Amino acid sequence: MSKCLEHLQNYHSLLAVVLGMNLNAIYRLHMTWEHVAKKERVIFKSYVALTENNWRLLKEKQTLVCPLPCIPHLGVYLSEITGIMPHPKLSKEEKRKKYRLRLCVDTTA
């Protein structure tokens, strides 16, 4: 399926599949991964490599390899946009609320 998505240059869906398969709950299924052909595992690792180094390989592949329009992986661009946006100045009380919320989220996750 990943090969087909790459052929269609649908990188958003391709990386959704790859990142889903790379979750700990799936990746820890050692006995299941043993039934996957070695050739397919190598291809899967090449797709995982697209996500490393701040998505550098993915960006290069999209700009160099795609002569036709392609569907980019939106997570890359959304994370870059949120990094560019200025953070609002918060009062001390707002910072405390945000800190408490972050503690709640971290302890329940």
PDB file of N, CA and C in Angstrom:
ATOM      1  N   MET A   1       0.823  -1.184   0.000  1.00  0.00           N
ATOM      2  CA  MET A   1       0.000   0.000   0.000  1.00  0.00           C
ATOM      3  C   MET A   1       0.872   1.254   0.000  1.00  0.00           C
ATOM      4  N   SER A   2       1.972   1.212   0.750  1.00  0.00           N
ATOM      5  CA  SER A   2       2.855   2.379   0.823  1.00  0.00           C
ATOM      6  C   SER A   2       3.467   2.689  -0.538  1.00  0.00           C
ATOM      7  N   LYS A   3       3.815   1.644  -1.270  1.00  0.00           N
ATOM      8  CA  LYS A   3       4.394   1.857  -2.597  1.00  0.00           C
ATOM      9  C   LYS A   3       3.394   2.550  -3.507  1.00  0.00           C
ATOM     10  N   CYS A   4       2.148   2.133  -3.419  1.00  0.00           N
ATOM     11  CA  CYS A   4       1.094   2.735  -4.240  1.00  0.00           C
ATOM     12  C   CYS A   4       0.905   4.210  -3.885  1.00  0.00           C
ATOM     13  N   LEU A   5       0.909   4.516  -2.575  1.00  0.00           N
ATOM     14  CA  LEU A   5       0.750   5.909  -2.153  1.00  0.00           C
ATOM     15  C   LEU A   5       1.937   6.757  -2.599  1.00  0.00           C
ATOM     16  N   GLU A   6       3.133   6.170  -2.567  1.00  0.00           N
ATOM     17  CA  GLU A   6       4.299   6.917  -3.036  1.00  0.00           C
ATOM     18  C   GLU A   6       4.208   7.148  -4.542  1.00  0.00           C
ATOM     19  N   HIS A   7       3.760   6.135  -5.265  1.00  0.00           N
ATOM     20  CA  HIS A   7       3.610   6.278  -6.719  1.00  0.00           C
ATOM     21  C   HIS A   7       2.604   7.376  -7.051  1.00  0.00           C
ATOM     22  N   LEU A   8       1.546   7.469  -6.256  1.00  0.00           N
ATOM     23  CA  LEU A   8       0.541   8.517  -6.458  1.00  0.00           C
ATOM     24  C   LEU A   8       0.995   9.870  -5.915  1.00  0.00           C
ATOM     25  N   GLN A   9       2.150   9.888  -5.256  1.00  0.00           N
ATOM     26  CA  GLN A   9       2.729  11.083  -4.644  1.00  0.00           C
ATOM     27  C   GLN A   9       1.796  11.667  -3.592  1.00  0.00           C
ATOM     28  N   ASN A  10       1.138  10.775  -2.862  1.00  0.00           N
ATOM     29  CA  ASN A  10       0.255  11.163  -1.769  1.00  0.00           C
ATOM     30  C   ASN A  10       1.040  10.961  -0.473  1.00  0.00           C
ATOM     31  N   TYR A  11       1.905  11.909  -0.160  1.00  0.00           N
ATOM     32  CA  TYR A  11       2.799  11.772   0.981  1.00  0.00           C
ATOM     33  C   TYR A  11       2.064  11.937   2.310  1.00  0.00           C
ATOM     34  N   HIS A  12       0.949  12.625   2.313  1.00  0.00           N
ATOM     35  CA  HIS A  12       0.186  12.768   3.546  1.00  0.00           C
ATOM     36  C   HIS A  12      -0.324  11.402   4.007  1.00  0.00           C
ATOM     37  N   SER A  13      -0.955  10.665   3.125  1.00  0.00           N
ATOM     38  CA  SER A  13      -1.470   9.345   3.481  1.00  0.00           C
ATOM     39  C   SER A  13      -0.336   8.345   3.702  1.00  0.00           C
ATOM     40  N   LEU A  14       0.714   8.448   2.899  1.00  0.00           N
ATOM     41  CA  LEU A  14       1.864   7.556   3.056  1.00  0.00           C
ATOM     42  C   LEU A  14       2.444   7.673   4.459  1.00  0.00           C
ATOM     43  N   LEU A  15       2.676   8.890   4.901  1.00  0.00           N
ATOM     44  CA  LEU A  15       3.279   9.061   6.214  1.00  0.00           C
ATOM     45  C   LEU A  15       2.292   8.787   7.341  1.00  0.00           C
ATOM     46  N   ALA A  16       1.009   8.952   7.090  1.00  0.00           N
ATOM     47  CA  ALA A  16       0.019   8.562   8.098  1.00  0.00           C
ATOM     48  C   ALA A  16       0.094   7.056   8.334  1.00  0.00           C
ATOM     49  N   VAL A  17       0.224   6.288   7.266  1.00  0.00           N
ATOM     50  CA  VAL A  17       0.353   4.835   7.388  1.00  0.00           C
ATOM     51  C   VAL A  17       1.670   4.469   8.061  1.00  0.00           C
ATOM     52  N   VAL A  18       2.757   5.066   7.615  1.00  0.00           N
ATOM     53  CA  VAL A  18       4.084   4.736   8.159  1.00  0.00           C
ATOM     54  C   VAL A  18       4.171   5.107   9.635  1.00  0.00           C
ATOM     55  N   LEU A  19       3.725   6.293  10.004  1.00  0.00           N
ATOM     56  CA  LEU A  19       3.789   6.698  11.403  1.00  0.00           C
ATOM     57  C   LEU A  19       2.862   5.841  12.259  1.00  0.00           C
ATOM     58  N   GLY A  20       1.726   5.441  11.721  1.00  0.00           N
ATOM     59  CA  GLY A  20       0.844   4.543  12.451  1.00  0.00           C
ATOM     60  C   GLY A  20       1.480   3.179  12.678  1.00  0.00           C
ATOM     61  N   MET A  21       2.162   2.672  11.666  1.00  0.00           N
ATOM     62  CA  MET A  21       2.840   1.375  11.801  1.00  0.00           C
ATOM     63  C   MET A  21       4.051   1.461  12.722  1.00  0.00           C
ATOM     64  N   ASN A  22       4.566   2.653  12.924  1.00  0.00           N
ATOM     65  CA  ASN A  22       5.761   2.832  13.744  1.00  0.00           C
ATOM     66  C   ASN A  22       5.417   3.136  15.205  1.00  0.00           C
ATOM     67  N   LEU A  23       4.138   3.161  15.561  1.00  0.00           N
ATOM     68  CA  LEU A  23       3.756   3.357  16.959  1.00  0.00           C
ATOM     69  C   LEU A  23       4.252   2.185  17.793  1.00  0.00           C
ATOM     70  N   ASN A  24       4.544   2.439  19.052  1.00  0.00           N
ATOM     71  CA  ASN A  24       5.080   1.394  19.925  1.00  0.00           C
ATOM     72  C   ASN A  24       4.185   0.166  19.989  1.00  0.00           C
ATOM     73  N   ALA A  25       2.875   0.372  20.059  1.00  0.00           N
ATOM     74  CA  ALA A  25       1.956  -0.763  20.173  1.00  0.00           C
ATOM     75  C   ALA A  25       2.069  -1.704  18.973  1.00  0.00           C
ATOM     76  N   ILE A  26       2.316  -1.173  17.805  1.00  0.00           N
ATOM     77  CA  ILE A  26       2.451  -1.986  16.589  1.00  0.00           C
ATOM     78  C   ILE A  26       3.886  -2.475  16.438  1.00  0.00           C
ATOM     79  N   TYR A  27       4.846  -1.591  16.672  1.00  0.00           N
ATOM     80  CA  TYR A  27       6.250  -1.921  16.440  1.00  0.00           C
ATOM     81  C   TYR A  27       6.726  -3.046  17.358  1.00  0.00           C
ATOM     82  N   ARG A  28       6.116  -3.180  18.539  1.00  0.00           N
ATOM     83  CA  ARG A  28       6.543  -4.209  19.497  1.00  0.00           C
ATOM     84  C   ARG A  28       6.038  -5.598  19.138  1.00  0.00           C
ATOM     85  N   LEU A  29       5.258  -5.753  18.121  1.00  0.00           N
ATOM     86  CA  LEU A  29       4.742  -7.058  17.715  1.00  0.00           C
ATOM     87  C   LEU A  29       5.817  -7.822  16.944  1.00  0.00           C
ATOM     88  N   HIS A  30       6.837  -8.270  17.670  1.00  0.00           N
ATOM     89  CA  HIS A  30       8.001  -8.899  17.036  1.00  0.00           C
ATOM     90  C   HIS A  30       7.640 -10.141  16.226  1.00  0.00           C
ATOM     91  N   MET A  31       6.749 -10.963  16.748  1.00  0.00           N
ATOM     92  CA  MET A  31       6.391 -12.187  16.030  1.00  0.00           C
ATOM     93  C   MET A  31       5.666 -11.865  14.722  1.00  0.00           C
ATOM     94  N   THR A  32       4.890 -10.799  14.733  1.00  0.00           N
ATOM     95  CA  THR A  32       4.183 -10.392  13.514  1.00  0.00           C
ATOM     96  C   THR A  32       5.162  -9.835  12.491  1.00  0.00           C
ATOM     97  N   TRP A  33       6.107  -9.014  12.955  1.00  0.00           N
ATOM     98  CA  TRP A  33       7.089  -8.430  12.040  1.00  0.00           C
ATOM     99  C   TRP A  33       7.974  -9.508  11.419  1.00  0.00           C
ATOM    100  N   GLU A  34       8.155 -10.648  12.121  1.00  0.00           N
ATOM    101  CA  GLU A  34       8.967 -11.734  11.559  1.00  0.00           C
ATOM    102  C   GLU A  34       8.319 -12.335  10.315  1.00  0.00           C
ATOM    103  N   HIS A  35       6.992 -12.231  10.196  1.00  0.00           N
ATOM    104  CA  HIS A  35       6.296 -12.768   9.031  1.00  0.00           C
ATOM    105  C   HIS A  35       6.314 -11.817   7.836  1.00  0.00           C
ATOM    106  N   VAL A  36       6.768 -10.608   8.041  1.00  0.00           N
ATOM    107  CA  VAL A  36       6.883  -9.651   6.945  1.00  0.00           C
ATOM    108  C   VAL A  36       8.210  -9.920   6.237  1.00  0.00           C
ATOM    109  N   ALA A  37       8.171  -9.965   4.924  1.00  0.00           N
ATOM    110  CA  ALA A  37       9.381 -10.247   4.148  1.00  0.00           C
ATOM    111  C   ALA A  37      10.461  -9.195   4.426  1.00  0.00           C
ATOM    112  N   LYS A  38      11.712  -9.641   4.391  1.00  0.00           N
ATOM    113  CA  LYS A  38      12.834  -8.745   4.687  1.00  0.00           C
ATOM    114  C   LYS A  38      12.864  -7.572   3.710  1.00  0.00           C
ATOM    115  N   LYS A  39      12.553  -7.835   2.449  1.00  0.00           N
ATOM    116  CA  LYS A  39      12.523  -6.777   1.440  1.00  0.00           C
ATOM    117  C   LYS A  39      11.513  -5.694   1.819  1.00  0.00           C
ATOM    118  N   GLU A  40      10.341  -6.126   2.306  1.00  0.00           N
ATOM    119  CA  GLU A  40       9.302  -5.173   2.706  1.00  0.00           C
ATOM    120  C   GLU A  40       9.717  -4.383   3.949  1.00  0.00           C
ATOM    121  N   ARG A  41      10.421  -5.034   4.878  1.00  0.00           N
ATOM    122  CA  ARG A  41      10.892  -4.324   6.073  1.00  0.00           C
ATOM    123  C   ARG A  41      11.923  -3.261   5.712  1.00  0.00           C
ATOM    124  N   VAL A  42      12.767  -3.546   4.731  1.00  0.00           N
ATOM    125  CA  VAL A  42      13.757  -2.560   4.282  1.00  0.00           C
ATOM    126  C   VAL A  42      13.051  -1.364   3.659  1.00  0.00           C
ATOM    127  N   ILE A  43      12.032  -1.631   2.864  1.00  0.00           N
ATOM    128  CA  ILE A  43      11.256  -0.541   2.256  1.00  0.00           C
ATOM    129  C   ILE A  43      10.574   0.287   3.340  1.00  0.00           C
ATOM    130  N   PHE A  44      10.009  -0.397   4.351  1.00  0.00           N
ATOM    131  CA  PHE A  44       9.361   0.310   5.462  1.00  0.00           C
ATOM    132  C   PHE A  44      10.364   1.208   6.191  1.00  0.00           C
ATOM    133  N   LYS A  45      11.572   0.700   6.418  1.00  0.00           N
ATOM    134  CA  LYS A  45      12.591   1.512   7.108  1.00  0.00           C
ATOM    135  C   LYS A  45      12.995   2.713   6.262  1.00  0.00           C
ATOM    136  N   SER A  46      12.956   2.575   4.945  1.00  0.00           N
ATOM    137  CA  SER A  46      13.277   3.732   4.102  1.00  0.00           C
ATOM    138  C   SER A  46      12.195   4.803   4.226  1.00  0.00           C
ATOM    139  N   TYR A  47      10.945   4.374   4.414  1.00  0.00           N
ATOM    140  CA  TYR A  47       9.869   5.339   4.630  1.00  0.00           C
ATOM    141  C   TYR A  47       9.981   5.989   6.006  1.00  0.00           C
ATOM    142  N   VAL A  48      10.382   5.216   7.003  1.00  0.00           N
ATOM    143  CA  VAL A  48      10.579   5.777   8.349  1.00  0.00           C
ATOM    144  C   VAL A  48      11.697   6.814   8.321  1.00  0.00           C
ATOM    145  N   ALA A  49      12.708   6.578   7.491  1.00  0.00           N
ATOM    146  CA  ALA A  49      13.827   7.524   7.387  1.00  0.00           C
ATOM    147  C   ALA A  49      13.361   8.893   6.882  1.00  0.00           C
ATOM    148  N   LEU A  50      12.240   8.937   6.178  1.00  0.00           N
ATOM    149  CA  LEU A  50      11.715  10.219   5.709  1.00  0.00           C
ATOM    150  C   LEU A  50      11.322  11.132   6.866  1.00  0.00           C
ATOM    151  N   THR A  51      11.021  10.558   8.016  1.00  0.00           N
ATOM    152  CA  THR A  51      10.542  11.341   9.156  1.00  0.00           C
ATOM    153  C   THR A  51      11.674  11.851  10.042  1.00  0.00           C
ATOM    154  N   GLU A  52      12.895  11.438   9.795  1.00  0.00           N
ATOM    155  CA  GLU A  52      14.009  11.814  10.659  1.00  0.00           C
ATOM    156  C   GLU A  52      14.621  13.149  10.237  1.00  0.00           C
ATOM    157  N   ASN A  53      15.398  13.734  11.134  1.00  0.00           N
ATOM    158  CA  ASN A  53      16.105  15.002  10.897  1.00  0.00           C
ATOM    159  C   ASN A  53      15.162  16.121  10.460  1.00  0.00           C
ATOM    160  N   ASN A  54      14.092  16.288  11.227  1.00  0.00           N
ATOM    161  CA  ASN A  54      13.126  17.360  10.978  1.00  0.00           C
ATOM    162  C   ASN A  54      12.536  17.259   9.568  1.00  0.00           C
ATOM    163  N   TRP A  55      12.242  16.036   9.163  1.00  0.00           N
ATOM    164  CA  TRP A  55      11.583  15.769   7.885  1.00  0.00           C
ATOM    165  C   TRP A  55      12.426  16.198   6.683  1.00  0.00           C
ATOM    166  N   ARG A  56      13.744  16.292   6.822  1.00  0.00           N
ATOM    167  CA  ARG A  56      14.614  16.793   5.765  1.00  0.00           C
ATOM    168  C   ARG A  56      14.500  15.952   4.492  1.00  0.00           C
ATOM    169  N   LEU A  57      14.570  14.617   4.631  1.00  0.00           N
ATOM    170  CA  LEU A  57      14.500  13.760   3.445  1.00  0.00           C
ATOM    171  C   LEU A  57      13.152  13.873   2.733  1.00  0.00           C
ATOM    172  N   LEU A  58      12.095  14.002   3.511  1.00  0.00           N
ATOM    173  CA  LEU A  58      10.770  14.142   2.908  1.00  0.00           C
ATOM    174  C   LEU A  58      10.678  15.431   2.099  1.00  0.00           C
ATOM    175  N   LYS A  59      11.184  16.516   2.666  1.00  0.00           N
ATOM    176  CA  LYS A  59      11.143  17.800   1.960  1.00  0.00           C
ATOM    177  C   LYS A  59      11.952  17.736   0.675  1.00  0.00           C
ATOM    178  N   GLU A  60      13.135  17.104   0.735  1.00  0.00           N
ATOM    179  CA  GLU A  60      13.960  16.972  -0.470  1.00  0.00           C
ATOM    180  C   GLU A  60      13.249  16.131  -1.522  1.00  0.00           C
ATOM    181  N   LYS A  61      12.643  15.044  -1.069  1.00  0.00           N
ATOM    182  CA  LYS A  61      11.958  14.165  -2.016  1.00  0.00           C
ATOM    183  C   LYS A  61      10.789  14.877  -2.684  1.00  0.00           C
ATOM    184  N   GLN A  62      10.053  15.649  -1.922  1.00  0.00           N
ATOM    185  CA  GLN A  62       8.910  16.351  -2.498  1.00  0.00           C
ATOM    186  C   GLN A  62       9.340  17.426  -3.489  1.00  0.00           C
ATOM    187  N   THR A  63      10.445  18.098  -3.213  1.00  0.00           N
ATOM    188  CA  THR A  63      10.850  19.170  -4.129  1.00  0.00           C
ATOM    189  C   THR A  63      11.603  18.642  -5.350  1.00  0.00           C
ATOM    190  N   LEU A  64      12.358  17.560  -5.207  1.00  0.00           N
ATOM    191  CA  LEU A  64      13.170  17.072  -6.320  1.00  0.00           C
ATOM    192  C   LEU A  64      12.464  16.023  -7.170  1.00  0.00           C
ATOM    193  N   VAL A  65      11.744  15.133  -6.548  1.00  0.00           N
ATOM    194  CA  VAL A  65      11.203  13.975  -7.250  1.00  0.00           C
ATOM    195  C   VAL A  65       9.840  14.243  -7.867  1.00  0.00           C
ATOM    196  N   CYS A  66       9.098  15.171  -7.329  1.00  0.00           N
ATOM    197  CA  CYS A  66       7.705  15.361  -7.754  1.00  0.00           C
ATOM    198  C   CYS A  66       7.586  16.346  -8.914  1.00  0.00           C
ATOM    199  N   PRO A  67       7.635  15.867 -10.163  1.00  0.00           N
ATOM    200  CA  PRO A  67       7.396  16.786 -11.271  1.00  0.00           C
ATOM    201  C   PRO A  67       5.916  17.132 -11.394  1.00  0.00           C
ATOM    202  N   LEU A  68       5.061  16.231 -10.928  1.00  0.00           N
ATOM    203  CA  LEU A  68       3.618  16.453 -10.974  1.00  0.00           C
ATOM    204  C   LEU A  68       3.165  16.969  -9.609  1.00  0.00           C
ATOM    205  N   PRO A  69       1.984  17.499  -9.520  1.00  0.00           N
ATOM    206  CA  PRO A  69       1.490  17.913  -8.203  1.00  0.00           C
ATOM    207  C   PRO A  69       1.432  16.723  -7.256  1.00  0.00           C
ATOM    208  N   CYS A  70       1.729  16.998  -5.998  1.00  0.00           N
ATOM    209  CA  CYS A  70       1.664  15.945  -5.005  1.00  0.00           C
ATOM    210  C   CYS A  70       0.936  16.467  -3.777  1.00  0.00           C
ATOM    211  N   ILE A  71       0.508  15.548  -2.920  1.00  0.00           N
ATOM    212  CA  ILE A  71      -0.169  15.918  -1.687  1.00  0.00           C
ATOM    213  C   ILE A  71       0.880  15.882  -0.583  1.00  0.00           C
ATOM    214  N   PRO A  72       1.272  17.029  -0.031  1.00  0.00           N
ATOM    215  CA  PRO A  72       2.318  17.031   0.988  1.00  0.00           C
ATOM    216  C   PRO A  72       1.792  16.493   2.308  1.00  0.00           C
ATOM    217  N   HIS A  73       2.712  16.114   3.175  1.00  0.00           N
ATOM    218  CA  HIS A  73       2.323  15.697   4.522  1.00  0.00           C
ATOM    219  C   HIS A  73       2.059  16.968   5.318  1.00  0.00           C
ATOM    220  N   LEU A  74       0.811  17.185   5.685  1.00  0.00           N
ATOM    221  CA  LEU A  74       0.403  18.441   6.301  1.00  0.00           C
ATOM    222  C   LEU A  74       1.025  18.667   7.671  1.00  0.00           C
ATOM    223  N   GLY A  75       1.357  17.598   8.390  1.00  0.00           N
ATOM    224  CA  GLY A  75       1.949  17.736   9.714  1.00  0.00           C
ATOM    225  C   GLY A  75       3.260  18.497   9.695  1.00  0.00           C
ATOM    226  N   VAL A  76       4.025  18.336   8.640  1.00  0.00           N
ATOM    227  CA  VAL A  76       5.308  19.049   8.523  1.00  0.00           C
ATOM    228  C   VAL A  76       5.062  20.546   8.459  1.00  0.00           C
ATOM    229  N   TYR A  77       4.162  20.943   7.602  1.00  0.00           N
ATOM    230  CA  TYR A  77       3.931  22.367   7.398  1.00  0.00           C
ATOM    231  C   TYR A  77       3.195  23.000   8.574  1.00  0.00           C
ATOM    232  N   LEU A  78       2.289  22.257   9.197  1.00  0.00           N
ATOM    233  CA  LEU A  78       1.587  22.792  10.362  1.00  0.00           C
ATOM    234  C   LEU A  78       2.547  23.013  11.523  1.00  0.00           C
ATOM    235  N   SER A  79       3.493  22.087  11.727  1.00  0.00           N
ATOM    236  CA  SER A  79       4.458  22.273  12.817  1.00  0.00           C
ATOM    237  C   SER A  79       5.389  23.450  12.527  1.00  0.00           C
ATOM    238  N   GLU A  80       5.729  23.658  11.266  1.00  0.00           N
ATOM    239  CA  GLU A  80       6.574  24.805  10.923  1.00  0.00           C
ATOM    240  C   GLU A  80       5.822  26.117  11.100  1.00  0.00           C
ATOM    241  N   ILE A  81       4.556  26.132  10.742  1.00  0.00           N
ATOM    242  CA  ILE A  81       3.764  27.355  10.887  1.00  0.00           C
ATOM    243  C   ILE A  81       3.597  27.717  12.355  1.00  0.00           C
ATOM    244  N   THR A  82       3.312  26.730  13.197  1.00  0.00           N
ATOM    245  CA  THR A  82       3.145  27.028  14.621  1.00  0.00           C
ATOM    246  C   THR A  82       4.461  27.461  15.243  1.00  0.00           C
ATOM    247  N   GLY A  83       5.583  27.011  14.690  1.00  0.00           N
ATOM    248  CA  GLY A  83       6.876  27.460  15.191  1.00  0.00           C
ATOM    249  C   GLY A  83       7.173  28.896  14.802  1.00  0.00           C
ATOM    250  N   ILE A  84       6.618  29.343  13.694  1.00  0.00           N
ATOM    251  CA  ILE A  84       6.842  30.707  13.212  1.00  0.00           C
ATOM    252  C   ILE A  84       5.955  31.707  13.945  1.00  0.00           C
ATOM    253  N   MET A  85       4.739  31.294  14.299  1.00  0.00           N
ATOM    254  CA  MET A  85       3.780  32.207  14.917  1.00  0.00           C
ATOM    255  C   MET A  85       4.310  32.723  16.256  1.00  0.00           C
ATOM    256  N   PRO A  86       4.151  34.019  16.515  1.00  0.00           N
ATOM    257  CA  PRO A  86       4.610  34.550  17.799  1.00  0.00           C
ATOM    258  C   PRO A  86       3.718  34.055  18.936  1.00  0.00           C
ATOM    259  N   HIS A  87       4.336  33.776  20.069  1.00  0.00           N
ATOM    260  CA  HIS A  87       3.591  33.313  21.229  1.00  0.00           C
ATOM    261  C   HIS A  87       3.054  34.523  21.986  1.00  0.00           C
ATOM    262  N   PRO A  88       1.809  34.442  22.424  1.00  0.00           N
ATOM    263  CA  PRO A  88       1.243  35.587  23.144  1.00  0.00           C
ATOM    264  C   PRO A  88       1.900  35.754  24.515  1.00  0.00           C
ATOM    265  N   LYS A  89       1.972  36.984  24.977  1.00  0.00           N
ATOM    266  CA  LYS A  89       2.515  37.250  26.303  1.00  0.00           C
ATOM    267  C   LYS A  89       1.420  36.963  27.319  1.00  0.00           C
ATOM    268  N   LEU A  90       1.745  36.105  28.271  1.00  0.00           N
ATOM    269  CA  LEU A  90       0.778  35.693  29.272  1.00  0.00           C
ATOM    270  C   LEU A  90       1.088  36.337  30.612  1.00  0.00           C
ATOM    271  N   SER A  91       0.032  36.601  31.358  1.00  0.00           N
ATOM    272  CA  SER A  91       0.230  37.113  32.717  1.00  0.00           C
ATOM    273  C   SER A  91       0.675  35.952  33.603  1.00  0.00           C
ATOM    274  N   LYS A  92       1.109  36.249  34.827  1.00  0.00           N
ATOM    275  CA  LYS A  92       1.561  35.197  35.731  1.00  0.00           C
ATOM    276  C   LYS A  92       0.438  34.201  36.018  1.00  0.00           C
ATOM    277  N   GLU A  93      -0.774  34.702  36.175  1.00  0.00           N
ATOM    278  CA  GLU A  93      -1.906  33.824  36.457  1.00  0.00           C
ATOM    279  C   GLU A  93      -2.191  32.907  35.267  1.00  0.00           C
ATOM    280  N   GLU A  94      -2.115  33.448  34.064  1.00  0.00           N
ATOM    281  CA  GLU A  94      -2.344  32.636  32.876  1.00  0.00           C
ATOM    282  C   GLU A  94      -1.245  31.589  32.717  1.00  0.00           C
ATOM    283  N   LYS A  95      -0.010  31.951  33.054  1.00  0.00           N
ATOM    284  CA  LYS A  95       1.095  30.995  32.998  1.00  0.00           C
ATOM    285  C   LYS A  95       0.876  29.866  33.989  1.00  0.00           C
ATOM    286  N   ARG A  96       0.390  30.189  35.205  1.00  0.00           N
ATOM    287  CA  ARG A  96       0.111  29.160  36.209  1.00  0.00           C
ATOM    288  C   ARG A  96      -0.986  28.216  35.725  1.00  0.00           C
ATOM    289  N   LYS A  97      -2.040  28.775  35.129  1.00  0.00           N
ATOM    290  CA  LYS A  97      -3.125  27.939  34.613  1.00  0.00           C
ATOM    291  C   LYS A  97      -2.616  27.006  33.511  1.00  0.00           C
ATOM    292  N   LYS A  98      -1.810  27.563  32.632  1.00  0.00           N
ATOM    293  CA  LYS A  98      -1.253  26.765  31.546  1.00  0.00           C
ATOM    294  C   LYS A  98      -0.347  25.672  32.092  1.00  0.00           C
ATOM    295  N   TYR A  99       0.444  25.980  33.116  1.00  0.00           N
ATOM    296  CA  TYR A  99       1.340  25.003  33.734  1.00  0.00           C
ATOM    297  C   TYR A  99       0.534  23.891  34.392  1.00  0.00           C
ATOM    298  N   ARG A 100      -0.532  24.242  35.111  1.00  0.00           N
ATOM    299  CA  ARG A 100      -1.381  23.238  35.759  1.00  0.00           C
ATOM    300  C   ARG A 100      -2.052  22.337  34.725  1.00  0.00           C
ATOM    301  N   LEU A 101      -2.525  22.942  33.647  1.00  0.00           N
ATOM    302  CA  LEU A 101      -3.140  22.158  32.586  1.00  0.00           C
ATOM    303  C   LEU A 101      -2.129  21.190  31.983  1.00  0.00           C
ATOM    304  N   ARG A 102      -0.918  21.663  31.752  1.00  0.00           N
ATOM    305  CA  ARG A 102       0.137  20.807  31.193  1.00  0.00           C
ATOM    306  C   ARG A 102       0.452  19.651  32.139  1.00  0.00           C
ATOM    307  N   LEU A 103       0.478  19.923  33.463  1.00  0.00           N
ATOM    308  CA  LEU A 103       0.700  18.846  34.445  1.00  0.00           C
ATOM    309  C   LEU A 103      -0.402  17.812  34.386  1.00  0.00           C
ATOM    310  N   CYS A 104      -1.642  18.273  34.278  1.00  0.00           N
ATOM    311  CA  CYS A 104      -2.769  17.338  34.190  1.00  0.00           C
ATOM    312  C   CYS A 104      -2.663  16.471  32.934  1.00  0.00           C
ATOM    313  N   VAL A 105      -2.345  17.096  31.837  1.00  0.00           N
ATOM    314  CA  VAL A 105      -2.234  16.352  30.582  1.00  0.00           C
ATOM    315  C   VAL A 105      -1.091  15.340  30.651  1.00  0.00           C
ATOM    316  N   ASP A 106       0.054  15.767  31.183  1.00  0.00           N
ATOM    317  CA  ASP A 106       1.211  14.869  31.267  1.00  0.00           C
ATOM    318  C   ASP A 106       0.958  13.694  32.200  1.00  0.00           C
ATOM    319  N   THR A 107       0.248  13.912  33.301  1.00  0.00           N
ATOM    320  CA  THR A 107       0.014  12.819  34.238  1.00  0.00           C
ATOM    321  C   THR A 107      -1.056  11.858  33.750  1.00  0.00           C
ATOM    322  N   THR A 108      -1.995  12.336  32.953  1.00  0.00           N
ATOM    323  CA  THR A 108      -3.039  11.429  32.450  1.00  0.00           C
ATOM    324  C   THR A 108      -2.647  10.740  31.155  1.00  0.00           C
ATOM    325  N   ALA A 109      -1.638  11.240  30.468  1.00  0.00           N
ATOM    326  CA  ALA A 109      -1.234  10.635  29.187  1.00  0.00           C
ATOM    327  C   ALA A 109      -0.386   9.418  29.379  1.00  0.00           C
TER     328      ALA A 109
END
